[in-house]
mmCIF file of C-alpha atoms in Angstrom:
data_model
loop_
_atom_site.group_PDB
_atom_site.id
_atom_site.type_symbol
_atom_site.label_atom_id
_atom_site.label_comp_id
_atom_site.label_asym_id
_atom_site.label_seq_id
_atom_site.Cartn_x
_atom_site.Cartn_y
_atom_site.Cartn_z
ATOM 1 C CA MET A 224 -0.201 -0.608 -0.249
ATOM 2 C CA THR A 225 3.507 2.256 -0.094
ATOM 3 C CA GLU A 226 1.911 3.605 -4.024
ATOM 4 C CA LEU A 227 -1.952 3.845 -2.249
ATOM 5 C CA ASP A 228 -0.118 5.950 1.014
ATOM 6 C CA GLU A 229 1.758 8.164 -1.598
ATOM 7 C CA LYS A 230 -1.125 8.719 -3.667
ATOM 8 C CA LEU A 231 -3.052 9.441 -0.706
ATOM 9 C CA CYS A 232 -0.215 11.959 1.084
ATOM 10 C CA ALA A 233 -0.168 13.698 -2.557
ATOM 11 C CA PHE A 234 -3.909 13.474 -2.532
ATOM 12 C CA LEU A 235 -3.934 15.465 1.169
ATOM 13 C CA ASP A 236 -1.336 18.463 -0.497
ATOM 14 C CA GLY A 237 -3.435 19.197 -3.385
ATOM 15 C CA GLU A 238 -0.071 17.831 -5.414
ATOM 16 C CA LEU A 239 -2.409 15.504 -7.735
ATOM 17 C CA GLY A 240 -3.759 16.302 -11.219
ATOM 18 C CA GLU A 241 -7.200 17.132 -11.642
ATOM 19 C CA GLY A 242 -8.079 13.409 -13.092
ATOM 20 C CA GLU A 243 -5.841 11.888 -10.273
ATOM 21 C CA ALA A 244 -7.856 13.643 -7.614
ATOM 22 C CA ALA A 245 -11.154 12.978 -8.769
ATOM 23 C CA ALA A 246 -10.928 8.995 -9.543
ATOM 24 C CA LEU A 247 -9.077 9.452 -5.400
ATOM 25 C CA ARG A 248 -12.369 10.760 -4.413
ATOM 26 C CA ALA A 249 -14.734 8.301 -5.995
ATOM 27 C CA ALA A 250 -11.954 5.689 -4.885
ATOM 28 C CA LEU A 251 -12.432 7.013 -1.717
ATOM 29 C CA ALA A 252 -16.162 7.300 -1.464
ATOM 30 C CA ARG A 253 -16.297 3.650 -1.989
ATOM 31 C CA ARG A 254 -13.633 1.710 0.255
ATOM 32 C CA PRO A 255 -14.107 3.125 3.560
ATOM 33 C CA GLU A 256 -10.967 1.535 4.627
ATOM 34 C CA LEU A 257 -8.852 4.029 2.346
ATOM 35 C CA ALA A 258 -10.864 6.883 3.421
ATOM 36 C CA ALA A 259 -9.898 5.814 6.972
ATOM 37 C CA ARG A 260 -6.338 5.835 6.067
ATOM 38 C CA LEU A 261 -6.495 9.314 4.125
ATOM 39 C CA ALA A 262 -7.470 10.180 8.190
ATOM 40 C CA GLU A 263 -4.697 8.640 9.803
ATOM 41 C CA LEU A 264 -2.905 10.615 7.112
ATOM 42 C CA ALA A 265 -4.327 13.805 8.233
ATOM 43 C CA ALA A 266 -3.596 13.632 11.840
ATOM 44 C CA VAL A 267 -0.827 13.840 11.670
ATOM 45 C CA ASP A 268 -0.642 17.401 9.533
ATOM 46 C CA ALA A 269 -2.848 18.558 12.578
ATOM 47 C CA GLY A 270 -0.959 17.110 15.358
ATOM 48 C CA LEU A 271 1.862 19.053 13.281
ATOM 49 C CA ARG A 272 0.301 22.099 13.989
ATOM 50 C CA ALA A 273 -1.135 21.452 17.362
ATOM 51 C CA LEU A 274 2.169 20.952 18.587
ATOM 52 C CA PRO A 275 2.980 23.856 21.096
ATOM 53 C CA ALA A 276 5.812 26.638 20.027
ATOM 54 C CA GLY A 277 8.175 28.548 21.829
ATOM 55 C CA ALA A 278 7.263 32.176 22.356
ATOM 56 C CA VAL A 279 9.555 34.971 21.114
ATOM 57 C CA ALA A 280 11.416 36.101 23.920
ATOM 58 C CA PRO A 281 10.126 40.132 24.160
ATOM 59 C CA ASP A 282 14.185 41.004 23.660
ATOM 60 C CA LEU A 283 15.002 38.262 21.043
ATOM 61 C CA ARG A 284 14.741 41.796 18.631
ATOM 62 C CA ALA A 285 16.900 44.028 21.174
ATOM 63 C CA LYS A 286 19.946 41.505 20.408
ATOM 64 C CA LEU A 287 19.269 41.212 17.057
ATOM 65 C CA GLU A 288 19.832 44.640 16.484
ATOM 66 C CA ARG A 289 22.904 44.477 18.664
ATOM 67 C CA ARG A 290 24.598 42.450 16.193
ATOM 68 C CA ILE A 291 23.253 44.345 13.015
ATOM 69 C CA ARG A 292 25.032 47.216 15.173
ATOM 70 C CA ALA A 293 28.168 45.267 15.602
ATOM 71 C CA GLU A 294 27.893 44.198 11.821
ATOM 72 C CA ARG A 295 27.480 47.705 10.667
ATOM 73 C CA SER A 296 30.394 49.584 12.827
ATOM 74 C CA PRO A 297 33.426 49.743 10.388
ATOM 75 C CA GLY A 298 35.697 48.397 13.525
ATOM 76 C CA ALA A 299 33.696 45.234 13.018
ATOM 77 C CA ALA A 300 34.629 45.297 9.650
ATOM 78 C CA ARG A 301 38.169 46.444 9.747
ATOM 79 C CA ARG A 302 39.944 44.937 12.626
ATOM 80 C CA PRO A 303 43.263 45.952 12.694
ATOM 81 C CA PRO A 304 45.452 42.586 11.588
ATOM 82 C CA ARG A 305 47.226 40.908 15.141
ATOM 83 C CA SER A 306 50.604 42.226 15.549
ATOM 84 C CA ARG A 307 53.117 39.340 14.426
ATOM 85 C CA ALA A 308 55.901 40.710 17.603
ATOM 86 C CA GLY A 309 54.757 39.145 20.574
ATOM 87 C CA PRO A 310 56.393 39.217 23.833
ATOM 88 C CA GLY A 311 58.129 36.431 23.274
ATOM 89 C CA ARG A 312 59.646 37.148 19.688
ATOM 90 C CA ARG A 313 60.304 40.974 20.775
ATOM 91 C CA ARG A 314 62.540 39.234 24.338
ATOM 92 C CA ARG A 315 64.245 37.155 21.103
ATOM 93 C CA TRP A 316 64.813 40.065 19.391
ATOM 94 C CA LEU A 317 66.192 42.232 22.166
ATOM 95 C CA ALA A 318 68.582 39.313 23.178
ATOM 96 C CA ALA A 319 70.544 39.180 20.022
ATOM 97 C CA ALA A 320 70.933 42.434 19.719
ATOM 98 C CA VAL A 321 72.597 42.737 23.362
ATOM 99 C CA LEU A 322 74.415 40.238 22.242
ATOM 100 C CA SER A 323 75.799 41.420 18.748
ATOM 101 C CA ALA A 324 76.364 45.366 20.815
ATOM 102 C CA ALA A 325 78.581 42.675 23.468
ATOM 103 C CA ALA A 326 80.374 40.566 20.578
ATOM 104 C CA ALA A 327 81.074 44.085 18.565
ATOM 105 C CA ALA A 328 82.126 46.022 21.449
ATOM 106 C CA LEU A 329 84.446 42.829 22.530
ATOM 107 C CA ALA A 330 85.459 43.317 18.964
ATOM 108 C CA LEU A 331 86.461 47.050 19.280
ATOM 109 C CA VAL A 332 88.632 46.249 22.374
ATOM 110 C CA VAL A 333 90.020 42.982 20.946
ATOM 111 C CA LEU A 334 91.255 43.644 18.066
ATOM 112 C CA PRO A 335 93.638 46.746 18.841
ATOM 113 C CA ARG A 336 94.534 44.675 21.914
ATOM 114 C CA LEU A 337 96.146 41.721 19.685
ATOM 115 C CA GLN A 338 98.127 43.663 17.164
ATOM 116 C CA HIS A 339 99.508 45.849 20.532
ATOM 117 C CA ARG A 340 100.632 42.217 21.527
ATOM 118 C CA GLU A 341 102.077 41.617 17.916
ATOM 119 C CA THR A 342 103.901 44.967 17.973
ATOM 120 C CA ALA A 343 105.300 44.415 20.968
ATOM 121 C CA LEU A 344 106.853 40.840 20.441
ATOM 122 C CA ALA A 345 107.888 42.120 17.744
ATOM 123 C CA ASN A 346 110.278 43.776 19.660
ATOM 124 C CA VAL A 347 111.608 42.024 22.813
ATOM 125 C CA GLU A 348 113.941 39.314 23.349
ATOM 126 C CA PRO A 349 112.560 35.659 22.896
ATOM 127 C CA ALA A 350 110.153 35.307 25.836
ATOM 128 C CA PRO A 351 110.538 32.498 28.004
ATOM 129 C CA ILE A 352 108.734 29.477 27.213
ATOM 130 C CA VAL A 353 104.862 30.435 28.131
ATOM 131 C CA GLU A 354 103.071 27.199 29.037
ATOM 132 C CA PRO A 355 100.364 27.511 25.977
ATOM 133 C CA ALA A 356 97.365 28.664 26.537
ATOM 134 C CA PRO A 357 93.903 26.287 26.779
ATOM 135 C CA ALA A 358 92.499 25.754 23.769
ATOM 136 C CA ASP A 359 89.277 27.291 25.301
ATOM 137 C CA ALA A 360 90.847 30.100 26.120
ATOM 138 C CA ALA A 361 91.381 31.651 22.509
ATOM 139 C CA VAL A 362 88.888 34.258 21.538
ATOM 140 C CA SER A 363 86.071 33.382 19.984
ATOM 141 C CA GLU A 364 81.819 33.791 19.298
ATOM 142 C CA ASP A 365 81.463 31.958 22.210
ATOM 143 C CA LEU A 366 83.951 32.451 24.691
ATOM 144 C CA PRO A 367 82.067 33.623 27.650
ATOM 145 C CA VAL A 368 82.542 37.419 29.506
ATOM 146 C CA ILE A 369 84.852 35.810 32.036
ATOM 147 C CA GLU A 370 87.390 33.842 30.198
ATOM 148 C CA VAL A 371 88.061 37.348 27.867
ATOM 149 C CA LEU A 372 88.560 38.967 30.597
ATOM 150 C CA ASP A 373 91.203 36.599 31.072
ATOM 151 C CA VAL A 374 93.087 36.797 27.728
ATOM 152 C CA LEU A 375 93.060 40.483 28.494
ATOM 153 C CA ALA A 376 94.803 40.048 31.649
ATOM 154 C CA GLU A 377 97.561 37.787 30.094
ATOM 155 C CA LEU A 378 98.303 40.158 27.425
ATOM 156 C CA ASP A 379 98.604 42.908 29.843
ATOM 157 C CA GLU A 380 100.822 41.079 31.337
ATOM 158 C CA LEU A 381 102.459 40.324 28.342
ATOM 159 C CA GLU A 382 102.681 43.686 27.727
ATOM 160 C CA GLY A 383 104.677 44.175 30.900
ATOM 161 C CA VAL A 384 106.796 41.588 29.947
ATOM 162 C CA GLY A 385 107.861 43.561 27.110
ATOM 163 C CA SER A 386 108.424 46.771 27.924
ATOM 164 C CA GLY A 387 110.383 45.532 31.355
ATOM 165 C CA MET B 176 1.578 40.328 -7.903
ATOM 166 C CA VAL B 177 3.591 40.887 -5.003
ATOM 167 C CA ASP B 178 3.043 39.569 -1.912
ATOM 168 C CA ASP B 179 3.488 41.859 1.275
ATOM 169 C CA ASP B 180 6.386 40.305 2.430
ATOM 170 C CA VAL B 181 7.934 40.703 -0.715
ATOM 171 C CA ARG B 182 6.921 43.773 -0.723
ATOM 172 C CA LEU B 183 7.985 44.425 2.870
ATOM 173 C CA MET B 184 11.447 42.913 1.955
ATOM 174 C CA LEU B 185 11.801 45.836 -0.908
ATOM 175 C CA ALA B 186 11.198 48.240 0.783
ATOM 176 C CA PHE B 187 13.791 47.077 3.369
ATOM 177 C CA ARG B 188 16.164 46.774 -0.181
ATOM 178 C CA SER B 189 15.560 50.072 -0.700
ATOM 179 C CA GLY B 190 16.238 51.209 2.952
ATOM 180 C CA ASP B 191 13.262 50.877 5.465
ATOM 181 C CA ASP B 192 14.621 49.603 8.514
ATOM 182 C CA ARG B 193 11.307 49.798 9.661
ATOM 183 C CA ALA B 194 10.087 47.096 6.804
ATOM 184 C CA PHE B 195 12.363 44.824 8.334
ATOM 185 C CA ASP B 196 11.018 45.163 11.711
ATOM 186 C CA ALA B 197 7.221 44.337 10.504
ATOM 187 C CA LEU B 198 9.442 41.267 8.647
ATOM 188 C CA PHE B 199 10.439 40.122 12.000
ATOM 189 C CA GLU B 200 6.870 40.906 13.985
ATOM 190 C CA ARG B 201 5.320 38.928 11.405
ATOM 191 C CA TRP B 202 8.456 36.093 11.668
ATOM 192 C CA ALA B 203 9.869 35.444 13.824
ATOM 193 C CA ALA B 204 7.472 32.976 15.657
ATOM 194 C CA ARG B 205 6.914 30.995 12.600
ATOM 195 C CA VAL B 206 10.596 30.317 12.258
ATOM 196 C CA LEU B 207 11.067 29.994 15.739
ATOM 197 C CA ARG B 208 8.500 27.071 15.815
ATOM 198 C CA PHE B 209 10.113 25.345 13.055
ATOM 199 C CA LEU B 210 13.406 25.822 14.603
ATOM 200 C CA GLU B 211 12.687 23.879 17.632
ATOM 201 C CA ARG B 212 11.857 21.367 15.213
ATOM 202 C CA MET B 213 14.711 21.082 13.856
ATOM 203 C CA VAL B 214 17.225 21.043 16.445
ATOM 204 C CA SER B 215 15.212 20.177 19.393
ATOM 205 C CA GLU B 216 16.648 23.091 21.297
ATOM 206 C CA ALA B 217 15.056 26.039 22.219
ATOM 207 C CA GLY B 218 17.838 27.751 23.227
ATOM 208 C CA VAL B 219 19.906 26.964 20.517
ATOM 209 C CA ALA B 220 16.631 27.694 18.020
ATOM 210 C CA GLU B 221 16.643 30.850 19.313
ATOM 211 C CA ASP B 222 20.157 31.646 18.371
ATOM 212 C CA LEU B 223 19.595 30.176 14.746
ATOM 213 C CA VAL B 224 16.374 32.803 14.260
ATOM 214 C CA GLN B 225 18.573 35.459 15.284
ATOM 215 C CA GLU B 226 20.979 34.047 12.859
ATOM 216 C CA THR B 227 18.531 33.982 9.844
ATOM 217 C CA PHE B 228 17.242 37.501 10.355
ATOM 218 C CA LEU B 229 20.463 38.319 10.380
ATOM 219 C CA ARG B 230 21.190 36.342 6.943
ATOM 220 C CA VAL B 231 18.148 37.955 5.356
ATOM 221 C CA TRP B 232 19.736 41.684 6.742
ATOM 222 C CA ARG B 233 23.022 40.828 5.178
ATOM 223 C CA ALA B 234 20.971 39.610 2.015
ATOM 224 C CA ARG B 235 19.172 42.802 1.401
ATOM 225 C CA GLU B 236 21.350 44.404 -0.983
ATOM 226 C CA ARG B 237 21.257 41.248 -3.013
ATOM 227 C CA TYR B 238 17.510 40.725 -2.492
ATOM 228 C CA GLU B 239 15.809 39.635 -5.858
ATOM 229 C CA PRO B 240 11.707 38.356 -5.370
ATOM 230 C CA GLY B 241 11.584 35.183 -7.809
ATOM 231 C CA ALA B 242 9.587 33.243 -5.171
ATOM 232 C CA ARG B 243 7.396 33.813 -2.130
ATOM 233 C CA PHE B 244 9.391 35.330 0.641
ATOM 234 C CA SER B 245 8.375 32.179 3.278
ATOM 235 C CA THR B 246 10.741 30.237 0.602
ATOM 236 C CA TRP B 247 13.478 32.113 0.473
ATOM 237 C CA LEU B 248 13.284 32.692 4.461
ATOM 238 C CA PHE B 249 12.605 29.269 5.534
ATOM 239 C CA THR B 250 15.486 28.343 3.578
ATOM 240 C CA ILE B 251 17.593 30.364 4.884
ATOM 241 C CA ALA B 252 16.359 29.105 8.493
ATOM 242 C CA GLY B 253 16.736 25.695 6.951
ATOM 243 C CA ASN B 254 20.568 26.160 5.882
ATOM 244 C CA ALA B 255 21.176 27.764 9.112
ATOM 245 C CA ALA B 256 19.595 24.883 10.874
ATOM 246 C CA ARG B 257 21.340 22.166 9.322
ATOM 247 C CA ASN B 258 24.879 23.805 9.536
ATOM 248 C CA GLU B 259 23.693 23.999 13.169
ATOM 249 C CA LEU B 260 23.206 19.832 12.977
ATOM 250 C CA ARG B 261 26.683 19.306 10.970
ATOM 251 C CA ARG B 262 28.576 20.634 13.955
ATOM 252 C CA PRO B 263 30.786 18.561 15.432
ATOM 253 C CA PHE B 264 30.555 19.455 19.066
ATOM 254 C CA ARG B 265 27.108 20.445 19.411
ATOM 255 C CA ARG B 266 26.117 23.263 21.920
ATOM 256 C CA ALA B 267 24.382 21.091 24.955
ATOM 257 C CA SER B 268 21.001 22.131 25.570
ATOM 258 C CA HIS B 269 21.494 24.185 28.409
ATOM 259 C CA GLU B 270 24.035 26.416 26.437
ATOM 260 C CA SER B 271 23.071 29.549 23.998
ATOM 261 C CA LEU B 272 24.865 31.807 22.444
ATOM 262 C CA ASP B 273 23.206 34.422 24.299
ATOM 263 C CA ASP B 274 22.839 34.605 27.996
ATOM 264 C CA GLY B 275 19.520 33.337 29.742
ATOM 265 C CA ASP B 276 18.023 30.921 32.230
ATOM 266 C CA GLU B 277 14.855 29.254 30.696
ATOM 267 C CA GLU B 278 16.821 29.211 26.401
ATOM 268 C CA GLY B 279 18.265 26.086 26.710
ATOM 269 C CA ALA B 280 15.890 24.329 28.400
ATOM 270 C CA PRO B 281 14.787 21.426 26.739
ATOM 271 C CA LEU B 282 11.124 21.377 24.152
ATOM 272 C CA ALA B 283 8.425 21.060 26.762
ATOM 273 C CA LEU B 284 4.474 21.517 27.104
ATOM 274 C CA SER B 285 4.478 24.582 29.521
ATOM 275 C CA GLY B 286 3.016 23.552 32.606
ATOM 276 C CA GLU B 287 -0.087 24.738 33.796
ATOM 277 C CA ASP B 288 -3.038 24.328 36.610
ATOM 278 C CA PRO B 289 -4.771 21.186 37.181
ATOM 279 C CA PRO B 290 -5.057 19.899 33.498
ATOM 280 C CA SER B 291 -7.778 17.453 32.368
ATOM 281 C CA ASP B 292 -8.352 14.062 31.390
ATOM 282 C CA GLU B 293 -8.157 15.218 27.668
ATOM 283 C CA LEU B 294 -5.559 17.620 28.000
ATOM 284 C CA VAL B 295 -3.170 15.202 29.488
ATOM 285 C CA ASP B 296 -3.929 12.659 26.350
ATOM 286 C CA ALA B 297 -3.746 15.481 23.880
ATOM 287 C CA ARG B 298 -0.654 16.663 26.130
ATOM 288 C CA ARG B 299 1.122 13.233 26.156
ATOM 289 C CA ALA B 300 -0.217 12.350 21.923
ATOM 290 C CA GLY B 301 2.025 15.354 21.332
ATOM 291 C CA GLN B 302 4.473 14.818 22.632
ATOM 292 C CA GLY B 303 4.757 10.717 21.653
ATOM 293 C CA LEU B 304 4.343 13.125 18.258
ATOM 294 C CA GLU B 305 7.045 15.420 18.749
ATOM 295 C CA ALA B 306 9.406 12.743 19.707
ATOM 296 C CA ALA B 307 8.706 10.659 16.622
ATOM 297 C CA LEU B 308 9.061 14.571 14.890
ATOM 298 C CA ALA B 309 12.902 14.843 16.018
ATOM 299 C CA GLU B 310 13.689 10.850 15.579
ATOM 300 C CA LEU B 311 13.021 11.586 12.147
ATOM 301 C CA PRO B 312 16.000 11.957 9.755
ATOM 302 C CA GLU B 313 16.160 15.396 9.495
ATOM 303 C CA ARG B 314 15.127 16.602 5.363
ATOM 304 C CA GLN B 315 12.487 14.349 6.402
ATOM 305 C CA ARG B 316 11.221 16.499 8.960
ATOM 306 C CA SER B 317 12.356 19.791 7.098
ATOM 307 C CA ALA B 318 9.894 18.714 4.075
ATOM 308 C CA LEU B 319 6.947 17.892 6.396
ATOM 309 C CA TRP B 320 7.411 20.280 8.128
ATOM 310 C CA LEU B 321 6.919 22.923 5.387
ATOM 311 C CA ARG B 322 4.466 21.294 3.520
ATOM 312 C CA ALA B 323 2.462 19.999 6.554
ATOM 313 C CA VAL B 324 2.691 23.655 8.855
ATOM 314 C CA GLU B 325 4.114 25.851 7.028
ATOM 315 C CA GLY B 326 1.746 25.085 3.476
ATOM 316 C CA LEU B 327 4.750 25.110 0.932
ATOM 317 C CA SER B 328 3.852 23.515 -2.450
ATOM 318 C CA TYR B 329 6.350 20.829 -3.836
ATOM 319 C CA ALA B 330 8.320 22.826 -5.543
ATOM 320 C CA GLU B 331 8.346 25.339 -3.366
ATOM 321 C CA VAL B 332 10.558 22.880 -0.496
ATOM 322 C CA ALA B 333 12.104 21.330 -3.207
ATOM 323 C CA GLU B 334 13.303 24.519 -3.767
ATOM 324 C CA ALA B 335 13.803 25.462 0.229
ATOM 325 C CA LEU B 336 15.695 21.590 0.836
ATOM 326 C CA ALA B 337 17.770 21.978 -3.176
ATOM 327 C CA THR B 338 16.512 19.177 -4.271
ATOM 328 C CA SER B 339 13.837 18.205 -6.993
ATOM 329 C CA GLU B 340 9.458 17.574 -6.071
ATOM 330 C CA LYS B 341 9.768 14.014 -7.072
ATOM 331 C CA SER B 342 12.552 13.835 -4.066
ATOM 332 C CA VAL B 343 10.189 15.720 -2.090
ATOM 333 C CA LYS B 344 7.483 13.847 -2.331
ATOM 334 C CA ALA B 345 9.186 10.746 -1.353
ATOM 335 C CA LEU B 346 10.189 12.382 1.647
ATOM 336 C CA ILE B 347 6.927 14.090 2.792
ATOM 337 C CA HIS B 348 4.825 10.150 2.065
ATOM 338 C CA ARG B 349 7.693 8.812 4.664
ATOM 339 C CA ALA B 350 8.245 11.344 7.029
ATOM 340 C CA ARG B 351 4.161 11.267 7.272
ATOM 341 C CA VAL B 352 3.383 7.039 6.845
ATOM 342 C CA THR B 353 5.948 6.897 10.010
ATOM 343 C CA LEU B 354 4.947 9.491 12.665
ATOM 344 C CA ALA B 355 0.990 7.708 11.664
ATOM 345 C CA LYS B 356 2.355 4.701 12.798
ATOM 346 C CA THR B 357 3.495 6.643 15.780
ATOM 347 C CA MET B 358 0.143 8.354 16.447
ATOM 348 C CA GLY B 359 -1.321 4.889 16.383
ATOM 349 C CA GLY B 360 -2.927 4.656 12.715
ATOM 350 C CA GLY B 361 0.191 1.199 11.537
ATOM 351 C CA GLY B 362 -1.450 1.437 7.476
ATOM 352 C CA SER B 363 0.767 -1.019 5.843
ATOM 353 C CA GLY B 364 3.361 1.797 5.147
#
């Protein structure tokens, strides 16, 4: 009876052609079980229409208005882009800048002294054999400041020897 | 012939904000009722009413009166409901985009003073139908509601659901037969 149900539904919805609708009306008049089935299907629609509806909240229009206003405001349409330089990124940049400046300052101090040392050594008697400085005492980019200061102290001592 | 709602929408498109107010007054309750059945949560349905009218507001300049206003409006509302239903983590019934204590309560028949036996029976039947409706596949539910309650034609329902009239006919038939069974009319479905 699926096909018949489908036809009854279309009839109920006013979607049958005039010829088909007339034929069905005649069948309904002859067959009470068909009429009962139509009533069952129609009861569904009546039941749906009788279902309670939630009331529209009194402030719903006001809430909608707020959202509309938010869309209307130019700020909503053109939010400033979020800065990519967050606090962490800024701190890292600052640390790199400080280290670069420190390296440059060290270079300015150490290089003239190294040049001065070469000149001084060239003018003195062969120096007593000095224990080679530990490898890690060499001035390098990675050298901690304390070790750099130690190297400078050694240079001062050598200068003292050279001039003495 | 242009229906009143289309006329209002055209007035709104021309800049008359009062026409939008009038459309809201005329349609908000019916849209809410439809959405309550689509998402089964009163608070969420109310949020979706806002969303629906917000979309109407946004679309005002593009609006072209090609169909009945109600077909267009329920198309928008249905799309908003489907988006909500497809969300991976739907809000729980007590959560709402807006605050409010009672908005998120599941749909229920409001309680009043001592009801008569007939009223109790009617409520039970209504609750049974409500539950059965909620169990239907979304498209069946939507198609039947738009036809049986909102009076849209098959062609209009097809437009609202972006499908064919043939498909709408089948959806409505299946939905009605299922609900009729729930209501006690077993038939042969």
